[in-house]
Coordinates of C-alpha atoms and ligand atoms in Angstrom, one line a residue:
M1 CA -4.0 -7.1 26.7
T2 CA -6.4 -9.4 25.5
T3 CA -6.3 -13.1 25.3
L4 CA -5.3 -15.2 22.3
A5 CA -8.2 -16.2 19.9
P6 CA -7.8 -19.8 19.2
L7 CA -7.8 -21.0 15.6
D8 CA -10.9 -23.0 16.2
V9 CA -12.9 -19.8 16.0
L10 CA -12.3 -19.5 12.5
C11 CA -15.1 -20.0 9.9
A12 CA -15.5 -23.2 8.1
A13 CA -14.3 -21.8 4.7
N14 CA -11.2 -20.4 6.3
K15 CA -10.3 -23.7 8.4
D16 CA -10.9 -25.5 5.0
F17 CA -8.5 -23.0 3.0
L18 CA -5.6 -23.3 5.6
C19 CA -5.7 -27.0 6.3
R20 CA -3.3 -28.0 3.1
P21 CA -0.6 -26.4 1.2
I22 CA -2.2 -23.5 -0.7
G23 CA -1.0 -23.3 -4.4
M24 CA 0.0 -20.5 -6.6
L25 CA -2.4 -19.1 -9.5
I26 CA -0.8 -19.7 -12.7
D27 CA -2.6 -19.8 -16.1
G28 CA -6.1 -20.2 -14.4
A29 CA -5.0 -23.2 -11.9
M30 CA -3.9 -23.2 -8.4
V31 CA -0.8 -25.2 -8.6
A32 CA 2.3 -26.3 -6.6
A33 CA 5.6 -24.6 -6.8
Q34 CA 8.1 -26.2 -9.9
S35 CA 10.4 -27.0 -7.1
G36 CA 7.8 -28.6 -4.9
K37 CA 8.8 -26.1 -2.2
T38 CA 6.3 -24.5 0.3
F39 CA 7.0 -21.9 3.3
A40 CA 5.4 -21.4 6.4
V41 CA 2.9 -18.4 7.1
F42 CA 2.5 -17.4 10.7
D43 CA -0.1 -15.7 13.0
P44 CA 1.6 -12.7 14.3
G45 CA -0.7 -12.7 17.3
S46 CA 0.5 -15.8 18.6
G47 CA 3.7 -16.6 16.7
R48 CA 2.0 -19.9 15.3
E49 CA 2.2 -21.5 12.1
I50 CA -1.0 -21.4 10.5
A51 CA -0.5 -22.3 6.7
Q52 CA 2.1 -23.7 4.3
V53 CA 1.8 -21.8 0.9
A54 CA 3.6 -22.7 -2.3
E55 CA 7.2 -21.2 -2.6
G56 CA 7.4 -19.5 -6.0
D57 CA 10.8 -18.8 -7.4
A58 CA 12.3 -17.6 -11.0
A59 CA 10.9 -20.7 -12.7
D60 CA 7.2 -20.1 -11.4
I61 CA 7.6 -16.4 -12.4
D62 CA 8.7 -17.4 -15.7
L63 CA 5.6 -19.5 -16.1
A64 CA 3.2 -16.9 -14.8
V65 CA 4.8 -14.3 -17.1
K66 CA 4.2 -16.6 -20.1
A67 CA 0.7 -17.3 -19.2
A68 CA 0.2 -13.4 -18.6
R69 CA 1.9 -12.6 -22.1
R70 CA -0.3 -15.2 -23.9
A71 CA -3.6 -13.7 -22.1
F72 CA -2.3 -10.3 -23.3
Q73 CA -1.5 -11.2 -26.8
D74 CA -4.6 -13.3 -27.6
K75 CA -6.7 -10.1 -26.8
T76 CA -9.4 -12.2 -24.8
W77 CA -9.0 -9.6 -22.0
S78 CA -7.5 -6.3 -23.5
G79 CA -10.0 -6.8 -26.7
M80 CA -13.0 -7.7 -24.7
K81 CA -15.7 -5.0 -25.1
A82 CA -15.3 -2.3 -22.4
H83 CA -18.7 -2.9 -20.9
A84 CA -17.9 -6.7 -20.5
R85 CA -14.6 -6.1 -18.7
E86 CA -16.4 -3.6 -16.4
R87 CA -19.1 -6.1 -15.7
L88 CA -16.4 -8.8 -14.7
M89 CA -14.6 -6.4 -12.5
H90 CA -17.9 -5.5 -10.8
R91 CA -18.5 -9.5 -10.4
L92 CA -15.2 -9.8 -8.7
A93 CA -16.1 -6.9 -6.3
D94 CA -19.4 -8.7 -5.8
L95 CA -17.6 -11.9 -4.8
I96 CA -15.3 -9.9 -2.6
E97 CA -18.2 -8.5 -0.8
A98 CA -20.0 -12.0 -0.5
H99 CA -16.9 -13.2 1.1
A100 CA -15.9 -10.1 3.1
D101 CA -16.4 -11.6 6.5
E102 CA -14.1 -14.7 5.6
L103 CA -11.6 -12.4 3.9
A104 CA -11.4 -10.1 6.9
E105 CA -11.0 -12.9 9.3
L106 CA -8.2 -14.4 7.1
E107 CA -6.5 -10.8 6.8
S108 CA -6.7 -10.3 10.7
L109 CA -5.3 -13.7 11.5
D110 CA -2.2 -13.4 8.8
Q111 CA -1.4 -9.6 9.5
G112 CA -2.5 -9.2 12.9
K113 CA -4.8 -6.0 12.5
P114 CA -8.1 -6.1 14.3
V115 CA -10.8 -8.0 12.6
A116 CA -13.1 -5.1 12.5
M117 CA -10.6 -2.9 10.9
A118 CA -9.9 -5.7 8.2
R119 CA -13.6 -5.8 7.5
H120 CA -14.6 -2.2 7.1
L121 CA -11.3 -0.8 5.8
D122 CA -9.2 -3.4 4.0
V123 CA -11.9 -5.4 2.5
A124 CA -14.5 -2.8 2.2
G125 CA -11.9 -0.3 0.7
S126 CA -10.9 -3.3 -1.7
V127 CA -14.2 -3.4 -2.8
D128 CA -14.8 0.3 -3.5
Y129 CA -11.5 0.5 -5.2
L130 CA -12.5 -2.4 -7.8
R131 CA -15.9 -0.6 -8.5
Y132 CA -14.0 2.7 -9.1
M133 CA -11.5 1.1 -11.4
A134 CA -14.4 -0.8 -13.1
G135 CA -15.6 2.4 -14.3
W136 CA -12.7 3.1 -16.6
P137 CA -12.6 0.8 -19.3
S138 CA -15.3 2.6 -21.3
K139 CA -13.7 5.8 -20.5
L140 CA -10.1 5.7 -21.6
E141 CA -10.1 8.6 -24.1
G142 CA -7.3 9.9 -26.4
S143 CA -7.7 13.4 -27.9
T144 CA -7.4 15.1 -31.3
I145 CA -4.3 17.2 -31.7
P146 CA -4.0 20.2 -33.9
V147 CA -0.9 19.8 -36.1
S148 CA 0.5 22.5 -38.4
V149 CA 3.4 21.4 -40.3
P150 CA 5.1 24.7 -41.6
Y151 CA 5.7 23.6 -45.2
M152 CA 2.4 21.5 -45.4
P153 CA -0.2 23.4 -43.7
N154 CA -3.7 21.9 -43.1
R155 CA -2.6 18.5 -44.5
F156 CA -2.7 16.3 -41.5
F157 CA -5.0 15.2 -38.9
A158 CA -3.7 13.6 -35.7
Y159 CA -5.3 12.0 -32.7
T160 CA -4.0 9.8 -29.7
M161 CA -5.1 6.7 -28.2
R162 CA -4.5 5.0 -25.0
E163 CA -3.4 1.3 -25.0
A164 CA -2.7 -1.0 -22.5
V165 CA 1.0 -1.4 -21.2
G166 CA 0.9 -5.3 -21.4
V167 CA 2.2 -7.5 -18.7
I168 CA 2.3 -5.9 -15.4
G169 CA 4.3 -7.2 -12.4
C170 CA 2.8 -6.3 -9.2
I171 CA 5.1 -6.6 -6.0
V172 CA 3.3 -5.5 -2.6
P173 CA 3.9 -5.2 1.0
W174 CA 2.3 -6.8 4.1
N175 CA 0.6 -3.7 5.8
F176 CA -2.7 -3.7 3.9
P177 CA -2.1 -7.0 1.9
L178 CA -5.4 -7.4 0.2
M179 CA -5.9 -3.6 -0.5
M180 CA -2.3 -3.1 -1.9
A181 CA -2.9 -6.2 -4.2
V182 CA -6.1 -4.6 -5.5
W183 CA -4.6 -1.1 -5.9
K184 CA -2.2 -2.6 -8.4
V185 CA -4.4 -5.3 -10.1
A186 CA -7.6 -3.3 -10.5
P187 CA -6.1 -0.4 -12.6
A188 CA -4.1 -3.0 -14.8
L189 CA -7.4 -4.8 -15.3
A190 CA -9.2 -1.8 -16.1
T191 CA -6.8 -0.8 -18.8
G192 CA -6.7 -4.1 -20.4
C193 CA -3.3 -5.3 -19.0
T194 CA -2.6 -8.7 -17.4
V195 CA -0.7 -9.5 -14.2
V196 CA 1.6 -11.4 -12.3
L197 CA 1.4 -10.4 -8.7
K198 CA 3.8 -11.3 -5.8
P199 CA 2.5 -10.9 -2.3
A200 CA 4.9 -10.4 0.5
E201 CA 6.1 -13.2 2.0
Q202 CA 4.7 -12.6 5.5
T203 CA 1.1 -12.1 4.3
P204 CA 0.2 -14.1 1.2
L205 CA -3.1 -15.5 2.1
T206 CA -5.7 -12.9 1.0
A207 CA -4.0 -12.4 -2.3
L208 CA -4.4 -16.2 -3.0
R209 CA -8.1 -16.3 -1.9
F210 CA -8.4 -13.2 -4.3
G211 CA -6.7 -15.2 -7.0
Q212 CA -9.5 -17.9 -6.5
L213 CA -12.3 -15.2 -6.6
V214 CA -10.7 -13.9 -9.9
M215 CA -11.2 -17.2 -11.4
E216 CA -14.8 -17.9 -9.9
A217 CA -15.7 -14.4 -11.2
G218 CA -14.8 -15.8 -15.0
F219 CA -11.7 -13.9 -15.7
P220 CA -9.9 -15.7 -18.8
A221 CA -7.1 -17.7 -17.6
G222 CA -3.6 -16.1 -17.3
V223 CA -5.1 -12.6 -16.9
V224 CA -4.3 -12.6 -13.3
N225 CA -1.7 -14.9 -11.7
V226 CA -0.5 -14.8 -8.3
V227 CA 3.0 -16.2 -7.1
P228 CA 3.7 -16.1 -3.6
G229 CA 7.4 -16.4 -2.5
F230 CA 10.4 -14.5 -1.3
G231 CA 11.5 -11.0 -2.5
G232 CA 15.0 -11.9 -3.2
T233 CA 13.9 -14.8 -5.6
A234 CA 10.4 -14.4 -6.8
G235 CA 10.2 -10.7 -6.4
A236 CA 13.6 -10.2 -8.0
A237 CA 12.8 -12.5 -10.9
L238 CA 9.5 -10.5 -11.7
A239 CA 11.4 -7.1 -11.4
A240 CA 14.0 -8.4 -13.9
H241 CA 12.0 -10.6 -16.1
P242 CA 12.5 -9.4 -20.0
D243 CA 9.0 -10.1 -20.9
V244 CA 7.2 -7.8 -18.2
D245 CA 6.5 -4.5 -19.5
K246 CA 5.7 -2.7 -16.1
V247 CA 6.8 -3.2 -12.6
T248 CA 4.5 -1.5 -10.1
F249 CA 5.8 -1.8 -6.4
T250 CA 4.9 -0.6 -3.0
G251 CA 7.4 -1.0 -0.4
S252 CA 10.4 0.3 1.3
T253 CA 12.7 2.8 -0.3
E254 CA 15.8 0.4 0.0
V255 CA 13.9 -2.4 -2.2
G256 CA 12.6 0.3 -4.6
R257 CA 16.1 1.0 -5.5
H258 CA 16.6 -2.9 -6.2
I259 CA 13.5 -2.8 -8.4
V260 CA 14.9 0.2 -10.4
H261 CA 18.3 -1.5 -11.1
A262 CA 16.5 -4.8 -11.9
A263 CA 14.3 -3.0 -14.4
T264 CA 17.1 -1.6 -16.4
G265 CA 17.6 -5.0 -18.6
N266 CA 14.5 -4.5 -20.8
L267 CA 13.8 -0.7 -19.5
K268 CA 10.4 -1.8 -18.4
K269 CA 8.3 1.1 -16.9
V270 CA 8.5 1.3 -13.2
T271 CA 6.1 3.1 -10.8
L272 CA 7.0 3.0 -6.9
E273 CA 5.1 3.9 -3.8
L274 CA 8.0 3.9 -1.2
G275 CA 8.5 4.8 2.5
G276 CA 7.6 8.0 4.4
K277 CA 8.2 10.0 7.4
S278 CA 5.1 12.1 7.4
P279 CA 4.9 15.1 9.7
V280 CA 1.8 16.0 11.5
V281 CA 1.9 19.8 12.3
I282 CA -0.3 21.0 15.2
C283 CA -0.6 24.9 14.8
E284 CA -1.2 27.3 17.9
D285 CA -4.9 27.8 16.8
A286 CA -5.7 24.2 16.2
D287 CA -8.7 22.6 17.7
L288 CA -7.1 20.4 20.1
D289 CA -10.1 18.2 20.8
I290 CA -9.7 16.9 17.4
A291 CA -5.7 17.5 16.8
I292 CA -4.7 15.1 19.8
G293 CA -6.8 12.3 18.8
G294 CA -6.1 12.9 15.1
A295 CA -2.1 12.8 16.0
A296 CA -2.5 9.8 17.9
M297 CA -4.5 7.9 15.3
A298 CA -2.2 9.2 12.4
I299 CA 0.6 7.1 14.0
F300 CA -1.0 4.3 16.0
F301 CA -3.4 3.1 13.4
N302 CA -2.4 -0.1 12.0
Q303 CA 0.3 -0.1 14.6
G304 CA 2.2 2.5 12.7
Q305 CA 2.7 0.1 9.9
V306 CA 1.3 2.6 7.3
C307 CA 3.4 4.2 4.6
T308 CA 1.8 7.8 5.4
A309 CA 1.8 7.2 9.1
G310 CA 2.2 10.7 11.0
S311 CA 5.5 9.6 12.6
R312 CA 6.9 13.1 13.1
L313 CA 4.8 15.6 15.4
L314 CA 5.5 19.0 15.0
V315 CA 3.6 21.3 17.6
H316 CA 3.5 24.9 18.4
K317 CA 5.5 25.4 21.5
S318 CA 2.7 27.0 23.5
M319 CA 0.7 23.8 23.4
F320 CA 3.5 21.1 23.2
D321 CA 3.1 19.8 26.7
K322 CA -0.6 19.4 26.6
V323 CA -0.5 17.8 23.0
I324 CA 2.3 15.2 24.3
E325 CA 0.2 14.5 27.7
G326 CA -2.9 13.7 25.4
V327 CA -1.3 11.5 22.8
S328 CA 0.6 9.8 25.4
A329 CA -2.5 9.1 27.4
I330 CA -4.0 7.8 24.2
A331 CA -1.1 5.6 23.3
S332 CA -1.2 3.9 26.8
S333 CA -4.9 3.4 26.8
F334 CA -5.0 1.2 23.9
K335 CA -6.0 -2.4 24.3
L336 CA -3.7 -4.5 22.7
G337 CA -4.5 -8.1 21.7
H338 CA -5.1 -10.6 19.1
G339 CA -6.7 -9.3 15.9
L340 CA -9.4 -11.9 16.2
D341 CA -10.4 -10.8 19.6
P342 CA -13.2 -8.2 19.4
E343 CA -12.0 -6.3 22.3
T344 CA -8.6 -5.6 20.5
Q345 CA -7.8 -2.0 19.5
L346 CA -4.3 -2.7 18.3
G347 CA -2.9 -5.8 17.0
P348 CA 0.5 -7.1 16.9
L349 CA 3.4 -5.9 14.6
V350 CA 3.5 -8.2 11.5
S351 CA 6.5 -10.5 12.3
K352 CA 9.5 -11.0 14.6
E353 CA 11.8 -9.2 12.3
Q354 CA 9.6 -6.2 12.4
I355 CA 9.4 -6.2 16.2
D356 CA 13.3 -6.4 16.3
R357 CA 13.6 -3.5 13.9
V358 CA 11.2 -1.4 15.6
S359 CA 12.2 -1.9 19.0
G360 CA 15.9 -1.6 17.9
Y361 CA 15.0 2.0 16.6
V362 CA 13.3 2.9 20.0
K363 CA 16.5 1.7 21.9
C364 CA 18.8 3.8 19.6
G365 CA 16.5 6.8 20.2
L366 CA 16.8 6.4 24.0
A367 CA 20.5 6.1 23.6
D368 CA 20.8 9.3 21.6
G369 CA 19.0 11.1 24.2
A370 CA 15.4 10.8 23.4
R371 CA 12.8 10.3 26.3
A372 CA 9.8 8.0 26.2
T373 CA 6.5 9.7 27.6
A374 CA 4.5 6.8 26.6
G375 CA 5.5 2.9 25.9
G376 CA 8.8 2.1 24.5
Q377 CA 9.0 -1.8 25.4
V378 CA 8.1 -4.8 23.7
V379 CA 5.3 -6.6 25.4
D380 CA 6.3 -9.8 27.0
R381 CA 3.7 -12.4 25.5
A382 CA 3.7 -14.6 22.9
G383 CA 3.2 -12.9 19.5
Y384 CA 4.8 -9.7 18.3
F385 CA 3.5 -6.8 20.5
M386 CA 5.0 -3.5 20.9
Q387 CA 3.7 -0.6 23.1
P388 CA 2.6 2.7 21.5
T389 CA 5.6 4.9 21.9
V390 CA 5.9 8.5 22.1
L391 CA 9.5 9.9 21.9
V392 CA 10.3 13.7 23.1
D393 CA 13.7 15.5 23.5
T394 CA 14.6 14.8 20.0
S395 CA 16.8 16.4 17.9
P396 CA 16.9 16.6 14.0
G397 CA 19.8 14.5 13.1
M398 CA 18.7 11.3 15.3
K399 CA 18.3 8.1 13.4
V400 CA 14.6 7.8 14.8
V401 CA 13.6 11.5 13.4
Q402 CA 15.2 10.8 9.9
E403 CA 14.5 7.1 9.2
E404 CA 11.2 5.3 8.5
I405 CA 10.2 3.0 11.8
F406 CA 7.1 1.6 10.3
G407 CA 5.8 1.0 13.7
P408 CA 4.0 2.6 16.7
V409 CA 6.5 5.1 17.4
V410 CA 6.2 9.1 16.9
V411 CA 9.1 11.4 17.5
A412 CA 7.7 14.8 18.9
M413 CA 9.4 18.3 18.6
P414 CA 7.9 21.6 19.4
F415 CA 8.4 24.6 17.0
S416 CA 8.1 28.5 17.7
H417 CA 7.1 30.1 14.3
M418 CA 5.1 29.2 11.2
D419 CA 7.9 30.4 8.9
E420 CA 10.3 27.6 10.3
V421 CA 7.6 24.7 10.0
A422 CA 8.0 23.9 6.1
A423 CA 12.0 23.4 6.7
I424 CA 11.5 21.1 9.5
A425 CA 8.7 19.2 7.7
N426 CA 10.8 19.0 4.6
N427 CA 13.9 17.7 6.6
T428 CA 14.0 14.1 5.8
E429 CA 14.7 12.2 2.5
F430 CA 10.9 11.3 2.2
G431 CA 7.9 13.2 0.9
L432 CA 5.0 10.8 0.8
G433 CA 2.3 12.8 3.3
A434 CA 1.7 15.5 5.9
S435 CA -1.2 16.9 7.7
I436 CA -1.8 20.4 9.0
W437 CA -4.1 21.0 12.1
T438 CA -5.3 24.6 12.2
R439 CA -8.5 26.6 12.0
D440 CA -6.7 29.6 9.9
L441 CA -7.3 29.1 6.2
N442 CA -4.5 31.5 5.4
K443 CA -2.0 29.5 7.3
M444 CA -3.2 26.3 5.9
H445 CA -2.9 27.8 2.4
A446 CA 0.7 29.2 3.0
L447 CA 1.9 26.0 4.5
A448 CA 0.2 23.2 2.2
P449 CA 2.3 24.4 -1.1
A450 CA 5.6 24.6 1.0
I451 CA 5.4 21.1 2.3
K452 CA 7.1 18.5 -0.3
A453 CA 4.5 15.6 -0.1
G454 CA 2.4 13.8 -2.5
T455 CA -0.7 14.3 -0.1
V456 CA -1.3 17.1 2.4
W457 CA -4.2 16.7 4.8
V458 CA -5.8 19.2 6.7
N459 CA -7.6 18.4 10.0
C460 CA -7.3 14.8 9.0
H461 CA -4.6 12.3 8.2
S462 CA -4.0 9.2 5.9
I463 CA -7.3 9.5 4.2
V464 CA -7.1 7.8 0.8
D465 CA -9.6 7.6 -1.9
P466 CA -9.6 5.7 -5.1
A467 CA -10.3 8.9 -7.0
M468 CA -7.7 10.9 -5.3
P469 CA -4.1 10.8 -6.8
F470 CA -1.6 9.2 -4.4
G471 CA 2.0 8.8 -4.3
G472 CA 5.6 10.3 -3.2
F473 CA 7.8 13.5 -3.8
K474 CA 11.5 13.1 -3.3
Q475 CA 12.3 9.3 -2.3
S476 CA 9.2 8.3 -1.5
G477 CA 8.2 7.1 -5.1
W478 CA 7.7 7.6 -8.9
G479 CA 4.4 8.3 -10.3
R480 CA 0.9 8.2 -8.9
E481 CA -1.7 5.6 -8.0
H482 CA -5.5 6.2 -8.0
G483 CA -7.8 8.5 -10.2
K484 CA -6.9 9.4 -13.9
A485 CA -3.4 10.0 -13.0
G486 CA -3.0 6.2 -11.9
I487 CA -4.9 4.9 -14.7
E488 CA -2.7 6.6 -17.3
L489 CA 0.3 5.0 -16.0
Y490 CA -1.0 1.5 -17.1
T491 CA -1.3 3.0 -20.6
E492 CA 1.0 4.1 -23.3
T493 CA -0.1 7.2 -25.5
K494 CA 0.0 6.5 -29.2
S495 CA 0.0 9.4 -31.6
V496 CA -1.6 8.5 -34.7
C497 CA -0.9 11.2 -37.9
L498 CA -2.8 10.9 -41.2
M499 CA -1.9 12.9 -44.2
L500 CA -5.2 14.3 -45.6
Ligands
NAP1 P1 9.7 -4.3 1.5 O1 10.8 -5.1 2.4 O2 10.4 -3.4 0.6 O3 9.0 -5.4 0.4 C1 7.9 -5.1 -0.2 C2 7.7 -6.3 -1.2 O4 8.9 -6.3 -2.2 C3 7.5 -7.6 -0.7 O5 6.6 -8.3 -1.5 C4 8.9 -8.2 -0.9 O6 9.0 -9.6 -0.7 C5 9.4 -7.5 -2.2 N1 10.9 -7.7 -2.2 C6 11.9 -7.6 -1.3 N2 13.2 -7.7 -1.8 C7 12.9 -7.7 -3.3 C8 13.7 -7.6 -4.4 N3 15.1 -7.6 -4.4 N4 13.3 -7.5 -5.6 C9 11.9 -7.7 -5.9 N5 11.1 -7.6 -4.7 C10 11.4 -7.6 -3.5 O7 8.7 -3.6 2.4 P2 7.7 -4.2 3.4 O8 8.7 -4.1 4.7 O9 7.1 -5.3 3.0 O10 6.8 -3.1 3.6 C11 6.9 -1.9 4.3 C12 7.6 -0.8 3.6 O11 6.4 -0.3 2.4 C13 7.6 0.6 4.1 O12 8.8 1.2 3.7 C14 6.4 1.4 3.6 O13 6.7 2.8 3.9 C15 6.0 0.9 2.3 N6 5.0 1.2 1.9 C16 4.7 2.3 1.2 C17 3.3 2.4 0.7 C18 3.0 3.7 -0.2 O14 1.9 3.7 -0.8 N7 3.9 4.7 -0.6 C19 2.3 1.8 1.2 C20 2.3 0.6 1.9 C21 3.7 0.6 2.3 P3 8.9 -10.4 0.5 O15 8.2 -9.9 1.6 O16 8.5 -11.8 0.1 O17 10.5 -10.5 1.0
MG2 MG1 1.2 -13.7 8.6

C-alpha cells in the first residue's frame, strides 16, 4: 500500500482551480447556481474534501437548455462552415493536449485512478476522440434515392440530407469522467448540435475544466453548457426537459430506465450505454502466458469500474486451477495507493457508497457459498480501497454472477465443452462485451456470432476506438457510440423529393 499524496503536490493551475467554489458553464460564462448552493467534491484516495462546486438543479438546467436552444437556432454553430467547425474542434483538442498533465492530475485526484493512466488513457483518449470526430463535419453525406412511383414513372428525383438533431442532453458517469463527457460532446459538436452536459456528482471537476477550455478555444456561447449537480434533480430535469431533442446517457441500467420514462414527455431521442457483466472465455488451446494477465487486467483495470469489465471468467476445466492461481496471484500483487503516488498500480474505488456496494456484493457471494482465492476485504485505511477479489465455487443463479458489481471482483466458473459456452456467456440480462482467448480461428469464428454482445474481443479485452461502434445488446443499451454508427444518431435523416 502506497502512502497518501498531499494536496500540496498539485500543480499551480489545479491549486488555483480548486481554491474557490467552481461555477457552472452556462451561455459562455462560469456562473453560480440560481439557488446559490454548492456541493462538496472528495478525493477518494483520502476521503478529504477537495472542492466546492455549484449545485445545479432544474432552474439551472432550464437556463442551460435555453442557451443551447438559442445557440442552435441562431445557426452560429450548425451553420458555420464545416471546415471552421473542424478547426475549432481541433483547437479544443490542442488545448486539452496543452493542459494534459494538469487534467490528468485533476482526474486522478477526483476519481482516484493512477495519474499515469489518467494521462495516457483518459486524457490522451479524449484528445484522439475529439480529433476523430473533428473529421466528420465535412463528411456528413446524404444519398440519392431512386424513386419509381407506379402511376408517374421517371417524374421524381429524391435525395436525403443529414441534419443536426438539435439540443442534446449528455448525462455521464464517474468512471472515466473526462472521456465519457468527450464521447458525448464531440459527436454532438461534429454534427452541429448544441449540448448541456451533466457530469456525475462524484467527479465534476474535469468536465468543468473542459468547459473552460471550450470557451478558451473560441466556441460560440451556449454551444456547450456544463451543469454539475445530482442525478435526481439536475439529471432528471435534463432528461425530462421539453426543449431537449435527445438525451445521450451512460450509466447504470437502473437509471437508464428512469431516463427512458423521463423522455416520454416530448418523445426525445434516447441513446443508452448501460451496465454489463462481460464474460472472459479462456478456451482449452489459449496461450495462458497472455490469457492469465489479460483476464486479470480485464477485471482489475480502473478497479473494475469499467462498463465492459471482464467480470465473469469462464475457463475450460482442464486449466481452471492454473488460471485461477495465476489471476489470484496478480490480484494479490497489485500495489494499491493514492492515484497521485507514482508507485500506485490500483487506486481507490470512487466513493464511500461504491465501496459499501462492492463489499456488500462480496459478502453476499461468500454467504451464498462462493470462496475467495484472492482479496475479499475492504482495506483498513483512509480512502475507499478494496482488495482485488477472485471468487470461485460460484453457481449461475448467485447475485454476484448475475448482477453488475462495478468493482474489482471477478466470479470464475469452469466449463467442459465449447458447445455450452455461448449459453453460459449469454445467461445474464446484459450484452455489452465479451472476450475469447484462443489460438483456434475456427473456435473463435464459431463463438463470436453466438455471444450476444455489442463487442467481442479476441485475445484482448476492453479495447475501444473512436472509429469502432460501441454499445450494448439486451439491457446494456440502445444505439451505438463511435464511428459512423454513432455520428448518425446525432442526426435526423431528411428525404427531399422533387417532381421533375
Ligand atoms: P448512474 O448512477 O446510473 O449515474 C450515471 C449518471 O446519471 C450520473 O451523472 C448520475 O448523476 C445520473 N443520474 C442518476 N439518477 C438520475 C436520474 N433519475 N435522472 C437522470 N440522471 C440521473 O451510474 P454510475 O454509478 O455513475 O456509473 C456506473 C454505471 O455506468 C455502471 O452501471 C456502468 O456499467 C455504467 N457505464 C456504462 C458504460 C457504457 O458505455 N455502456 C460506460 C461507463 C459506465 P449523479 O452521479 O449526480 O447522481
Ligand atoms: Mg471525487
